[in-house]
Amino acid sequence: MEKFTTLTAIVAPMDRANVDTDAIIPKQFLKSIKRSGFGPNLFDEWRYEDVGQPDMDNSKRPLRKEFVLNQPRYQGAKILLARENFGCGSSREHAPWALKDFGFDVIIAPSFADIFFNNSFKNGILPIILDEKVVDELFNETFAAEGYELTVDLSAQKIVKPNGDEIRFDVDSFRKHCLLNGLDDIGLTLQHAEEIKAYEESRKASKAWLYAN
Amino acid sequence: MAGKTLYDKLWDDHVVRQEEDGTALIYIDRQLLHEVTSPQAFEGLRLAGRKPWRIEANLATCDHNVPTTELKGGVESIEDPVSRIQVQTLNMNAKEFGITEFGMGDPRQGIVHVVGPEEGKTLPGTTLVCGDSHTATHGALGALAHGIGTSEVEHVLATQCLIQKKMKNMLIKVDGQLKPGVTPKDVILAIIGKIGTAGGTGYAMEFGGQVFRDMSVEGRMTVCNMAIEGGARVGLVGVDEKTVEYVKGRPFAPKGELWDQAVEAWKDLHSDDDAVFDKVIEMDGAEIQPQVSWGTSPEMVLDVDGIVPDPDKEADSVKATSIRNALNYMGLQPGTPIKDIPVEYVFIGSCTNSRIEDLRAAAEVLKGRKKSDKVELAIAVPGSGLVKQQAEAEGLDKIFIEAGFEWRNPGCSMCLAMNADRLPSGKHCASTSNRNFEGRQGAGGRTHLVSPEMAAAAAVAGHFVDVRDML
């Protein structure tokens, strides 16, 4: 996994609550057996005028000009600003794959759906939960100033605004450690293989019915 | 010391290793696999040269991409090449890694959340995961079950564990008795309407009270299935005699002496009387009416007698925007009675409502009736090949067909339209599925979530009606 340390980037505002994973990456794109290449179909139904299919040349499709990610001022954005319950719905990891492939490394929202939140960390995306009022302020500032940028410093757990104001954020220490070092969870868990085996053996002895079939 | 909740008990029993920061390594007893969220996990194993930790812990079946129309040629006959490759990839991976798979043509093939309990792969007291958010379904049997992403599918394949933090405990207590014609689907929709789609975020959601004690195990599956629509990854119901009776004799369930040991071990699988929950929601079952969703989020749901809301009367600006977006997408005006919404498509199926009891309930309403001419397509899609066989043995297929429904083969079908079963743009569908998100059943399609009984009634009327007027 890619390391995440600090990032300074343009912020794109996704001003809707309960953005679900079907909206982030519609189901027709889940048929791929790869992890990459989902970016062009991120928010497909909101982004394009036509109905997208996996085999299309996306560069030739008509865009919905008013959609936030199609607006020239938000090109190159790596920070997505969102509303409550972002990423609700299905467990598809294709959602963070699409966001990452598009270029987003950070998502800021007042709340996230659990599975999406978890999946983001596994893919080098930092989801940040901030107070609703603070998120509101960030929306206002993003709308007000073209080219509005934030700096996200994971190590110091702070966001720095263009005027120098700082916003502290919380992050789980284990997840922070993994992101900062780009660590693979499976490798970490397998360091405890002996403990897993011991647990399994005791379980086989006390709960043989679990291992009958 | 206060007693433990069911979730506490299940969690404590599966901790392999506890870190100081609250992170724990949790042992996973069972994993169910399907074709959409597993290919990249198997690819990851292959690239790292890893093998599954315990092959028999896994069971695979294909469901999302499977056609539901009559097919003779098996996987080769899937017309969409991308869908075909995904199903073929699962077949290949299951074979390569030695995992049991119920493939196309096997009578045991079906929707993963129907197959697990039906086969006895889902057992009380176990931890069970699947790369699908509706894994919460299996909590109906007193299993700690939740959906995971593909990275975690790979993690469980490789280590038989997950890195987790404990969730908080939530109790949804519904006492009293449901009125006739009010179903488990109405109960869970009413709960989501009350707590909202993020109401259970961060919680394991246990369903307790008279209503759930009286409910069949299949009904409990319908309820737990949609815990995720209320934000909770985990839904749970305590184990009772009904649970034990349900599991007994199923192919993967323990037998003989091991069965007796298992039943003994399951006796404690309920929350203690003095258990403390972080959040408790109480509702009166007698007050729940048949539900119909009107918008593009499962929380946008109303009693069948309700009227579509007016965004101008909503004080919260974010909510008002959500209502406006939903009305626009659904093609509805504020103030429209639910019963005036036309129904052009009917879908009875999905991991929420495709079990034998669901089909029986819908057939009961359809018996001797015909679908309205206004309904362009009505399909009944059993949850598995075995459910289909059972329904046919009871003659339910004939009732559906005589009522003008198409009787299909098992799969996820029009719940999320990854196969060829799609809701056309602009059409309203009475659907027994679980999500009414924009584009979920097909780009531009307008989903209304209802019970199987209400879907059948809507098929007959050509618009939403109170099924109780037809019983």
XYZ file of C-alpha atoms in Angstrom:
684
model
C 0.000 0.000 0.000
C 1.091 3.558 -0.757
C 2.290 5.635 2.214
C 0.334 8.681 3.304
C 2.108 11.484 5.152
C 1.097 15.018 4.180
C -0.911 16.421 1.320
C -1.702 19.907 0.072
C -4.430 19.898 -2.535
C -7.561 21.464 -4.003
C -10.829 20.619 -2.263
C -13.910 19.448 -4.202
C -17.282 19.905 -2.416
C -19.813 17.048 -2.694
C -22.781 18.829 -1.184
C -25.200 15.907 -0.594
C -25.954 13.784 2.453
C -26.063 9.962 2.345
C -23.950 9.588 -0.805
C -24.166 5.824 -1.349
C -21.718 3.411 -2.935
C -24.095 2.787 -5.860
C -23.676 6.488 -6.685
C -19.898 6.388 -6.146
C -19.477 3.483 -8.558
C -22.589 2.056 -10.266
C -22.921 -1.718 -10.381
C -22.214 -2.252 -14.066
C -18.576 -1.388 -13.322
C -18.257 -3.992 -10.552
C -17.856 -6.733 -13.113
C -14.163 -6.053 -13.527
C -11.880 -8.613 -11.923
C -9.176 -5.960 -11.400
C -8.566 -3.381 -8.684
C -7.656 -0.525 -11.028
C -9.252 1.565 -13.737
C -12.437 2.585 -11.890
C -11.615 6.345 -11.768
C -13.225 7.306 -15.094
C -16.520 5.867 -13.832
C -16.482 7.478 -10.389
C -19.957 9.028 -9.795
C -20.796 7.879 -13.340
C -24.535 8.658 -13.301
C -23.999 12.172 -11.964
C -20.967 12.863 -14.089
C -22.092 11.901 -17.587
C -25.231 12.644 -19.615
C -25.515 9.089 -20.948
C -25.698 5.725 -19.226
C -22.196 4.335 -18.822
C -21.126 0.812 -19.710
C -17.808 -0.870 -18.956
C -16.582 -1.028 -22.549
C -17.149 2.654 -23.407
C -14.483 5.195 -24.278
C -15.212 7.589 -21.399
C -13.256 10.449 -22.977
C -15.907 10.659 -25.703
C -18.957 10.685 -23.429
C -21.010 13.882 -22.896
C -20.381 15.424 -19.468
C -22.904 17.033 -17.135
C -21.183 20.409 -16.925
C -22.801 21.413 -13.643
C -21.567 18.326 -11.757
C -18.954 19.372 -9.237
C -16.090 17.204 -10.516
C -16.653 18.469 -14.066
C -16.238 22.122 -13.091
C -12.866 23.571 -14.174
C -12.235 25.107 -10.721
C -12.114 21.698 -9.055
C -9.798 19.962 -11.528
C -6.902 18.235 -9.817
C -8.731 18.024 -6.472
C -7.368 15.361 -4.138
C -9.505 16.203 -1.125
C -13.229 15.458 -1.233
C -15.450 17.393 1.155
C -18.674 15.534 1.879
C -21.812 15.496 4.023
C -23.074 13.042 6.627
C -23.149 9.258 6.175
C -20.828 9.302 3.168
C -20.321 5.852 1.570
C -23.480 4.189 2.862
C -24.850 1.074 1.209
C -22.950 -1.834 -0.235
C -19.572 -3.125 0.961
C -18.036 -2.824 -2.502
C -14.381 -1.854 -2.198
C -14.724 -0.650 -5.763
C -15.959 2.613 -4.171
C -12.626 3.549 -2.536
C -10.792 2.035 -5.528
C -12.685 4.452 -7.800
C -12.097 7.458 -5.521
C -8.390 6.644 -5.250
C -8.036 5.961 -8.973
C -9.683 9.316 -9.689
C -7.129 10.988 -7.444
C -8.737 11.461 -4.039
C -6.462 10.767 -1.069
C -8.544 12.417 1.655
C -12.290 12.567 2.309
C -13.647 14.928 4.956
C -17.201 14.452 6.279
C -19.229 14.747 9.513
C -19.774 10.966 9.405
C -19.062 7.924 7.254
C -20.736 4.538 6.844
C -18.737 1.903 8.756
C -17.730 -0.467 5.960
C -16.731 2.328 3.588
C -14.699 4.004 6.348
C -12.807 0.774 6.932
C -12.301 0.048 3.232
C -10.824 3.523 2.686
C -7.929 2.958 5.071
C -7.132 -0.332 3.341
C -6.562 1.577 0.137
C -4.468 4.493 1.285
C -7.366 6.940 1.568
C -7.621 8.953 4.768
C -11.255 9.535 5.827
C -11.459 12.416 8.329
C -14.459 12.999 10.579
C -15.010 16.612 11.627
C -17.764 18.352 13.516
C -20.741 19.269 11.331
C -20.213 22.991 11.946
C -16.568 22.791 10.906
C -17.553 20.890 7.748
C -20.176 23.570 7.032
C -17.501 26.245 7.312
C -15.209 24.337 4.965
C -18.047 24.069 2.431
C -18.607 27.828 2.599
C -14.918 28.597 2.221
C -14.525 26.116 -0.656
C -17.466 27.654 -2.517
C -16.202 31.193 -1.837
C -12.611 30.879 -3.017
C -11.640 29.342 -6.346
C -8.583 27.118 -5.993
C -9.242 26.642 -2.250
C -6.613 24.279 -0.847
C -6.088 22.484 2.428
C -3.007 20.842 3.852
C -3.558 17.550 5.641
C -0.789 16.418 7.973
C -1.491 12.887 9.187
C 1.488 12.642 11.483
C 0.479 15.809 13.375
C -3.258 15.010 12.924
C -4.103 18.466 11.690
C -5.591 20.255 8.714
C -4.130 23.649 7.862
C -6.335 26.219 6.135
C -5.013 28.776 3.605
C -5.124 31.472 6.337
C -2.985 29.304 8.628
C -5.844 28.233 10.938
C -5.497 24.651 12.091
C -8.140 21.974 12.611
C -7.209 18.956 14.731
C -8.614 15.558 13.820
C -8.725 12.135 15.442
C -7.494 8.970 13.836
C -7.200 5.452 15.187
C -3.545 4.888 16.162
C -3.226 1.503 14.431
C -4.709 2.798 11.198
C -2.504 5.883 11.354
C 0.559 3.704 11.792
C -0.431 1.549 8.798
C -1.108 4.566 6.562
C 2.074 6.421 7.517
C 4.163 3.340 6.783
C 2.145 1.895 3.926
C 1.808 -1.411 5.803
C -0.070 -4.433 4.533
C -2.527 -5.780 7.120
C -2.105 -9.410 6.128
C 1.637 -9.342 6.702
C 1.057 -7.759 10.127
C -1.537 -10.356 11.122
C 0.628 -13.247 9.987
C 3.248 -12.122 12.499
C 0.755 -13.584 15.009
C 0.275 -16.864 13.139
C 1.286 -18.944 16.160
C -1.340 -17.265 18.336
C -3.990 -17.868 15.692
C -3.026 -21.537 15.503
C -3.136 -21.886 19.290
C -6.583 -20.261 19.428
C -7.796 -22.538 16.661
C -6.500 -25.674 18.383
C -8.237 -24.811 21.659
C -11.419 -24.095 19.737
C -11.248 -27.413 17.935
C -10.973 -29.106 21.336
C -13.785 -27.202 23.074
C -16.127 -26.737 20.092
C -15.642 -29.770 17.882
C -19.121 -29.198 16.412
C -17.764 -26.145 14.608
C -15.304 -28.241 12.672
C -17.598 -31.149 11.820
C -18.283 -29.892 8.290
C -20.978 -6.520 37.254
C -23.571 -5.988 34.569
C -24.512 -8.874 32.335
C -23.363 -9.272 28.761
C -25.177 -8.597 25.548
C -25.269 -11.280 22.878
C -22.760 -9.231 20.891
C -20.415 -9.054 23.926
C -20.552 -12.837 24.256
C -19.874 -13.494 20.593
C -17.062 -10.958 20.520
C -15.369 -12.246 23.688
C -15.468 -15.796 22.371
C -13.567 -14.848 19.219
C -10.746 -12.613 20.449
C -7.408 -14.137 19.428
C -5.347 -11.173 20.522
C -6.197 -7.852 22.147
C -4.059 -4.747 21.598
C -3.873 -1.924 24.110
C -5.411 0.609 21.730
C -8.639 -1.431 21.562
C -7.811 -3.121 18.268
C -8.296 -6.873 18.366
C -7.584 -9.831 16.174
C -10.904 -11.647 15.798
C -11.184 -15.242 14.616
C -13.578 -15.858 11.727
C -15.320 -19.250 11.640
C -16.977 -18.999 8.248
C -16.593 -17.014 5.055
C -19.058 -16.964 2.165
C -17.754 -15.946 -1.247
C -19.415 -14.726 -4.437
C -18.132 -13.620 -7.817
C -18.223 -9.818 -7.440
C -16.048 -9.100 -4.409
C -13.702 -12.096 -4.480
C -11.635 -12.008 -7.712
C -9.234 -9.322 -6.498
C -8.852 -11.138 -3.157
C -7.839 -14.401 -4.824
C -5.536 -12.452 -7.130
C -3.909 -10.912 -4.035
C -3.310 -14.363 -2.536
C -1.816 -15.582 -5.764
C 0.518 -12.595 -6.109
C 1.756 -12.993 -2.522
C 2.090 -16.764 -2.845
C -0.372 -17.327 0.015
C -2.826 -20.179 0.550
C -6.199 -20.082 2.337
C -5.717 -20.612 6.074
C -8.595 -23.074 6.446
C -10.197 -24.104 3.179
C -13.302 -25.716 4.735
C -14.247 -22.438 6.438
C -15.250 -21.115 3.015
C -18.258 -21.694 0.792
C -18.724 -20.049 -2.590
C -21.671 -19.504 -4.900
C -22.399 -17.193 -7.821
C -25.415 -14.894 -7.537
C -25.027 -11.254 -8.614
C -24.355 -11.847 -12.337
C -26.345 -15.014 -12.857
C -29.136 -14.844 -15.460
C -32.584 -15.773 -14.141
C -34.083 -16.737 -17.492
C -33.973 -20.357 -18.584
C -30.446 -21.329 -19.514
C -29.240 -24.607 -20.857
C -25.565 -23.946 -21.490
C -24.474 -23.003 -17.942
C -21.894 -20.269 -17.505
C -20.994 -20.247 -21.227
C -24.472 -19.004 -22.033
C -24.199 -15.756 -20.046
C -24.528 -13.215 -22.844
C -22.711 -10.296 -21.209
C -19.013 -11.184 -21.637
C -17.956 -9.182 -18.564
C -20.496 -10.979 -16.350
C -19.423 -14.287 -17.820
C -15.748 -13.667 -17.048
C -16.583 -12.810 -13.442
C -18.514 -16.057 -12.897
C -15.834 -18.058 -14.709
C -13.189 -16.421 -12.520
C -14.993 -17.587 -9.377
C -15.239 -21.119 -10.777
C -11.541 -21.082 -11.560
C -10.526 -19.649 -8.187
C -12.701 -22.084 -6.225
C -11.132 -24.951 -8.147
C -7.575 -23.679 -7.799
C -7.853 -23.114 -4.056
C -10.013 -26.180 -3.346
C -13.061 -24.250 -2.076
C -16.546 -25.791 -2.359
C -18.657 -23.838 -4.839
C -22.295 -24.197 -5.811
C -22.048 -23.128 -9.437
C -24.668 -22.462 -12.078
C -26.832 -25.515 -12.626
C -26.256 -26.888 -9.111
C -29.654 -26.943 -7.319
C -27.928 -25.532 -4.217
C -26.772 -22.402 -6.103
C -28.469 -19.176 -5.086
C -28.113 -15.864 -3.291
C -25.248 -16.240 -0.843
C -27.370 -15.060 2.124
C -30.090 -17.560 1.329
C -27.650 -20.410 0.716
C -25.585 -20.028 3.928
C -28.446 -20.604 6.392
C -30.206 -23.082 4.086
C -27.105 -25.291 3.974
C -26.378 -24.999 7.699
C -23.086 -23.278 6.890
C -24.353 -20.433 9.082
C -24.421 -21.644 12.677
C -25.332 -19.915 15.946
C -22.338 -18.721 17.940
C -20.044 -18.417 14.944
C -18.431 -15.425 13.291
C -19.301 -15.213 9.620
C -18.225 -12.717 6.984
C -18.813 -12.150 3.285
C -17.837 -9.429 0.851
C -21.380 -8.131 0.852
C -23.064 -5.712 3.215
C -26.192 -7.867 3.570
C -24.179 -10.429 5.496
C -25.970 -8.955 8.517
C -28.738 -11.427 7.513
C -26.994 -14.325 9.264
C -27.275 -12.607 12.652
C -30.858 -13.891 12.676
C -29.351 -17.216 13.760
C -27.307 -15.720 16.590
C -24.107 -15.557 14.519
C -21.847 -12.504 14.559
C -22.000 -11.710 10.866
C -21.117 -8.661 8.841
C -20.083 -7.458 5.432
C -16.474 -6.695 4.551
C -14.574 -5.244 1.615
C -12.363 -7.181 -0.760
C -9.116 -6.435 1.141
C -10.692 -8.060 4.175
C -11.952 -11.014 2.126
C -8.308 -11.597 1.234
C -7.270 -11.036 4.857
C -9.724 -13.681 6.087
C -8.714 -16.121 3.371
C -5.054 -15.712 4.334
C -5.298 -15.523 8.132
C -8.809 -16.676 9.216
C -8.914 -13.446 11.210
C -9.927 -9.808 10.956
C -8.450 -6.752 12.626
C -11.384 -5.096 14.365
C -12.473 -2.688 17.039
C -15.458 -3.593 19.124
C -18.702 -1.906 18.144
C -21.185 -0.411 20.584
C -24.362 -2.223 21.607
C -27.784 -1.120 20.405
C -31.118 -2.729 21.209
C -34.194 -2.293 19.059
C -37.014 -3.497 21.247
C -40.363 -4.025 19.587
C -43.030 -5.377 21.895
C -46.707 -6.053 21.364
C -48.173 -7.988 18.474
C -48.077 -7.204 14.800
C -51.449 -6.653 13.145
C -52.417 -9.193 10.463
C -50.874 -8.235 7.111
C -47.926 -6.499 8.793
C -44.708 -8.368 8.024
C -41.046 -8.503 9.116
C -40.227 -6.247 6.139
C -42.642 -3.600 7.426
C -41.052 -3.860 10.867
C -37.526 -3.223 9.600
C -38.633 -0.456 7.219
C -40.494 1.236 10.077
C -37.366 0.955 12.256
C -35.186 2.530 9.548
C -37.796 5.244 9.040
C -37.507 6.022 12.733
C -33.729 5.861 13.311
C -32.520 6.930 9.827
C -29.929 5.270 7.595
C -27.085 6.324 9.889
C -28.948 5.596 13.146
C -27.043 2.386 13.768
C -23.609 3.438 12.517
C -20.933 2.068 14.849
C -23.360 -0.290 16.596
C -24.162 -3.981 16.592
C -27.953 -3.889 16.392
C -29.839 -6.504 18.369
C -33.550 -7.009 17.770
C -35.417 -7.948 20.940
C -38.958 -7.987 22.298
C -42.162 -9.906 21.708
C -42.356 -9.178 17.983
C -39.020 -10.877 17.261
C -39.683 -13.737 19.663
C -42.912 -14.439 17.773
C -41.254 -14.069 14.377
C -40.098 -17.029 12.272
C -36.370 -17.477 11.669
C -36.828 -16.492 8.027
C -38.633 -13.330 9.155
C -35.726 -12.548 11.471
C -33.400 -12.911 8.465
C -35.421 -10.264 6.602
C -35.045 -7.933 9.585
C -31.323 -8.532 10.197
C -30.650 -8.299 6.443
C -31.577 -4.618 6.489
C -29.707 -3.688 9.683
C -27.096 -2.231 7.316
C -29.773 0.059 5.835
C -30.051 1.461 9.344
C -26.250 1.932 9.383
C -25.389 -1.145 11.499
C -23.006 -3.699 10.009
C -24.317 -6.315 12.416
C -27.911 -7.381 13.104
C -28.627 -9.940 15.822
C -31.439 -11.981 17.295
C -30.918 -14.214 20.343
C -31.012 -17.981 19.893
C -34.197 -19.804 20.943
C -35.886 -23.105 20.161
C -36.951 -21.823 16.749
C -33.322 -21.191 15.818
C -32.245 -24.676 16.897
C -35.159 -26.252 15.041
C -34.270 -24.274 11.915
C -30.634 -25.438 11.858
C -31.302 -29.090 12.713
C -30.610 -31.557 9.920
C -29.177 -29.071 7.434
C -26.312 -30.435 5.294
C -23.414 -28.598 6.995
C -24.937 -28.627 10.502
C -23.301 -30.914 13.078
C -24.844 -34.355 13.557
C -25.227 -36.917 16.346
C -23.197 -36.278 19.469
C -21.683 -33.117 18.011
C -25.191 -31.778 17.441
C -26.027 -32.252 21.121
C -22.820 -30.467 22.126
C -23.644 -27.627 19.781
C -27.186 -27.183 21.111
C -25.784 -27.113 24.634
C -23.257 -24.443 23.629
C -25.985 -22.315 22.012
C -28.144 -22.107 25.149
C -26.361 -19.028 26.389
C -26.586 -17.146 23.080
C -28.905 -14.357 24.136
C -28.374 -11.074 25.963
C -28.444 -11.374 29.742
C -31.432 -9.795 31.498
C -29.155 -7.219 33.132
C -27.096 -6.505 30.010
C -26.453 -2.825 29.342
C -26.908 -1.376 25.857
C -25.365 1.917 24.757
C -28.565 2.837 22.951
C -32.108 1.471 23.197
C -34.971 2.213 20.804
C -38.436 1.036 21.789
C -41.389 0.639 19.478
C -44.898 -0.769 19.717
C -45.414 -3.573 17.203
C -49.176 -3.039 17.164
C -48.678 0.455 15.732
C -46.623 -0.609 12.713
C -48.473 -0.320 9.399
C -47.533 -1.730 5.977
C -44.666 0.395 4.647
C -43.793 1.817 1.234
C -40.615 3.779 0.486
C -41.154 6.889 -1.639
C -37.610 8.269 -2.062
C -34.019 7.332 -2.784
C -32.886 6.268 0.681
C -34.440 3.482 2.779
C -35.232 6.028 5.513
C -37.576 7.771 3.075
C -40.427 5.451 3.943
C -44.059 5.934 4.923
C -47.131 4.054 6.091
C -49.195 2.959 3.100
C -51.709 5.676 4.077
C -49.016 8.351 4.005
C -48.428 11.241 1.636
C -45.168 12.220 -0.044
C -43.440 14.988 1.973
C -42.934 18.640 1.059
C -39.316 19.867 1.174
C -40.504 23.422 1.878
C -41.786 22.232 5.246
C -38.401 20.759 6.226
C -36.385 23.122 8.439
C -33.004 21.382 8.017
C -31.516 22.589 4.702
C -29.448 19.450 4.046
C -32.574 17.295 4.550
C -34.708 19.588 2.403
C -32.144 19.242 -0.403
C -32.245 15.434 -0.023
C -36.044 15.468 -0.286
C -35.933 17.728 -3.346
C -33.339 15.528 -5.073
C -35.389 12.420 -4.253
C -38.698 13.885 -5.496
C -36.992 14.973 -8.688
C -35.437 11.542 -9.286
C -38.630 9.675 -8.388
C -40.840 11.971 -10.496
C -43.146 12.642 -7.548
C -44.939 15.772 -6.305
C -45.161 16.718 -2.613
C -48.528 15.770 -1.149
C -49.122 12.766 -3.444
C -50.773 9.899 -1.554
C -48.634 6.730 -1.610
C -51.657 4.857 -2.940
C -51.729 7.095 -6.035
C -48.233 6.116 -7.141
C -48.482 3.908 -10.256
C -46.636 0.590 -10.320
C -45.247 -0.534 -13.679
C -42.799 -3.202 -12.525
C -42.914 -5.723 -9.678
C -39.896 -7.578 -8.344
C -40.298 -10.296 -5.726
C -36.892 -11.606 -4.727
C -33.462 -10.593 -3.267
C -31.596 -11.679 -0.133
C -34.222 -9.757 1.858
C -37.371 -11.507 0.621
C -36.820 -14.563 -1.584
C -37.205 -17.417 0.883
C -40.029 -19.918 0.842
C -42.145 -18.019 3.399
C -41.863 -14.871 1.283
C -43.010 -16.698 -1.829
C -45.869 -18.339 0.061
C -47.008 -14.977 1.418
C -46.976 -13.328 -1.998
C -48.720 -16.330 -3.598
C -51.438 -16.167 -0.953
C -52.310 -12.644 -2.148
C -52.035 -13.557 -5.851
C -54.101 -16.724 -5.689
C -57.088 -16.401 -8.039
C -56.046 -12.865 -9.048
C -54.250 -11.376 -12.026
C -51.732 -8.603 -12.320
C -53.042 -5.297 -13.594
C -52.572 -4.514 -17.298
C -50.720 -1.410 -16.157
C -47.946 -3.623 -14.774
C -45.534 -4.196 -17.659
C -43.423 -6.876 -15.995
C -43.731 -8.792 -12.749
C -41.077 -11.334 -11.814
C -40.702 -13.780 -8.939
C -37.116 -14.843 -8.324
C -36.549 -17.560 -5.707
C -33.461 -17.130 -3.519
C -31.927 -20.505 -4.339
C -32.442 -23.581 -6.452
C -33.723 -25.404 -3.384
C -36.245 -22.655 -2.583
C -37.392 -22.890 -6.192
C -37.826 -26.664 -5.944
C -39.774 -26.328 -2.713
C -42.026 -23.627 -4.168
C -42.728 -25.768 -7.218
C -43.513 -28.770 -5.026
C -46.139 -26.602 -3.319
C -47.520 -25.361 -6.642
C -46.582 -21.741 -5.939
C -44.991 -21.373 -9.381
C -48.387 -21.993 -10.977
C -50.025 -19.309 -8.843
C -47.394 -16.758 -9.883
C -47.622 -17.731 -13.554
C -51.429 -17.680 -13.565
C -51.313 -14.234 -11.990
C -49.171 -13.033 -14.908
C -45.760 -13.194 -13.203
C -42.638 -14.629 -14.764
C -41.219 -17.469 -12.667
C -37.433 -17.170 -12.771
C -34.263 -18.969 -11.728
C -32.391 -18.012 -8.545
C -30.043 -15.027 -8.252
C -29.773 -11.427 -7.048
C -31.561 -10.321 -10.211
C -33.281 -6.926 -10.261
C -32.246 -6.020 -6.722
C -29.109 -4.496 -8.197
C -29.390 -5.353 -11.871
C -25.914 -6.716 -12.446
C -27.441 -9.376 -14.649
C -29.885 -8.673 -17.487
C -32.872 -7.995 -15.156
C -33.087 -4.211 -15.143
C -35.683 -1.651 -14.248
C -36.028 0.798 -17.157
C -35.555 4.512 -16.617
C -38.587 6.355 -15.242
C -40.527 3.205 -14.293
C -41.870 2.710 -10.772
C -41.174 -0.696 -9.273
C -42.743 -2.337 -6.230
C -39.689 -4.226 -5.029
C -39.104 -6.579 -2.116
C -35.383 -5.729 -2.195
C -33.426 -3.607 0.264
C -32.153 -0.450 -1.437
C -33.930 2.322 -3.296
C -30.790 4.263 -4.191
C -30.677 6.145 -7.484
C -29.965 3.733 -10.320
C -29.866 0.715 -8.033
C -32.298 -1.421 -10.052
C -31.309 0.127 -13.360
C -30.261 3.634 -14.460
C -33.165 6.028 -13.863
C -35.352 3.277 -12.352
C -37.673 4.256 -9.481
C -37.683 1.744 -6.636
C -40.292 1.460 -3.896
C -39.363 -0.946 -1.116
C -42.218 -3.104 0.175
C -43.004 -6.529 1.638
C -43.769 -9.509 -0.642
C -47.472 -9.185 0.279
C -47.527 -5.488 -0.581
C -45.657 -6.127 -3.852
C -48.206 -8.777 -4.823
C -51.087 -6.446 -3.941
C -49.516 -3.622 -5.984
C -49.150 -6.005 -8.929
C -52.887 -6.720 -8.849
C -53.941 -3.084 -8.416
C -51.393 -1.367 -10.678
C -50.667 1.089 -7.869
C -49.871 0.800 -4.172
C -52.708 -0.474 -1.981
C -53.040 -1.664 1.584
C -52.689 -5.436 1.295
C -55.006 -5.787 4.291
C -57.895 -4.737 2.064
C -57.217 -7.822 -0.049
C -56.784 -10.454 2.656
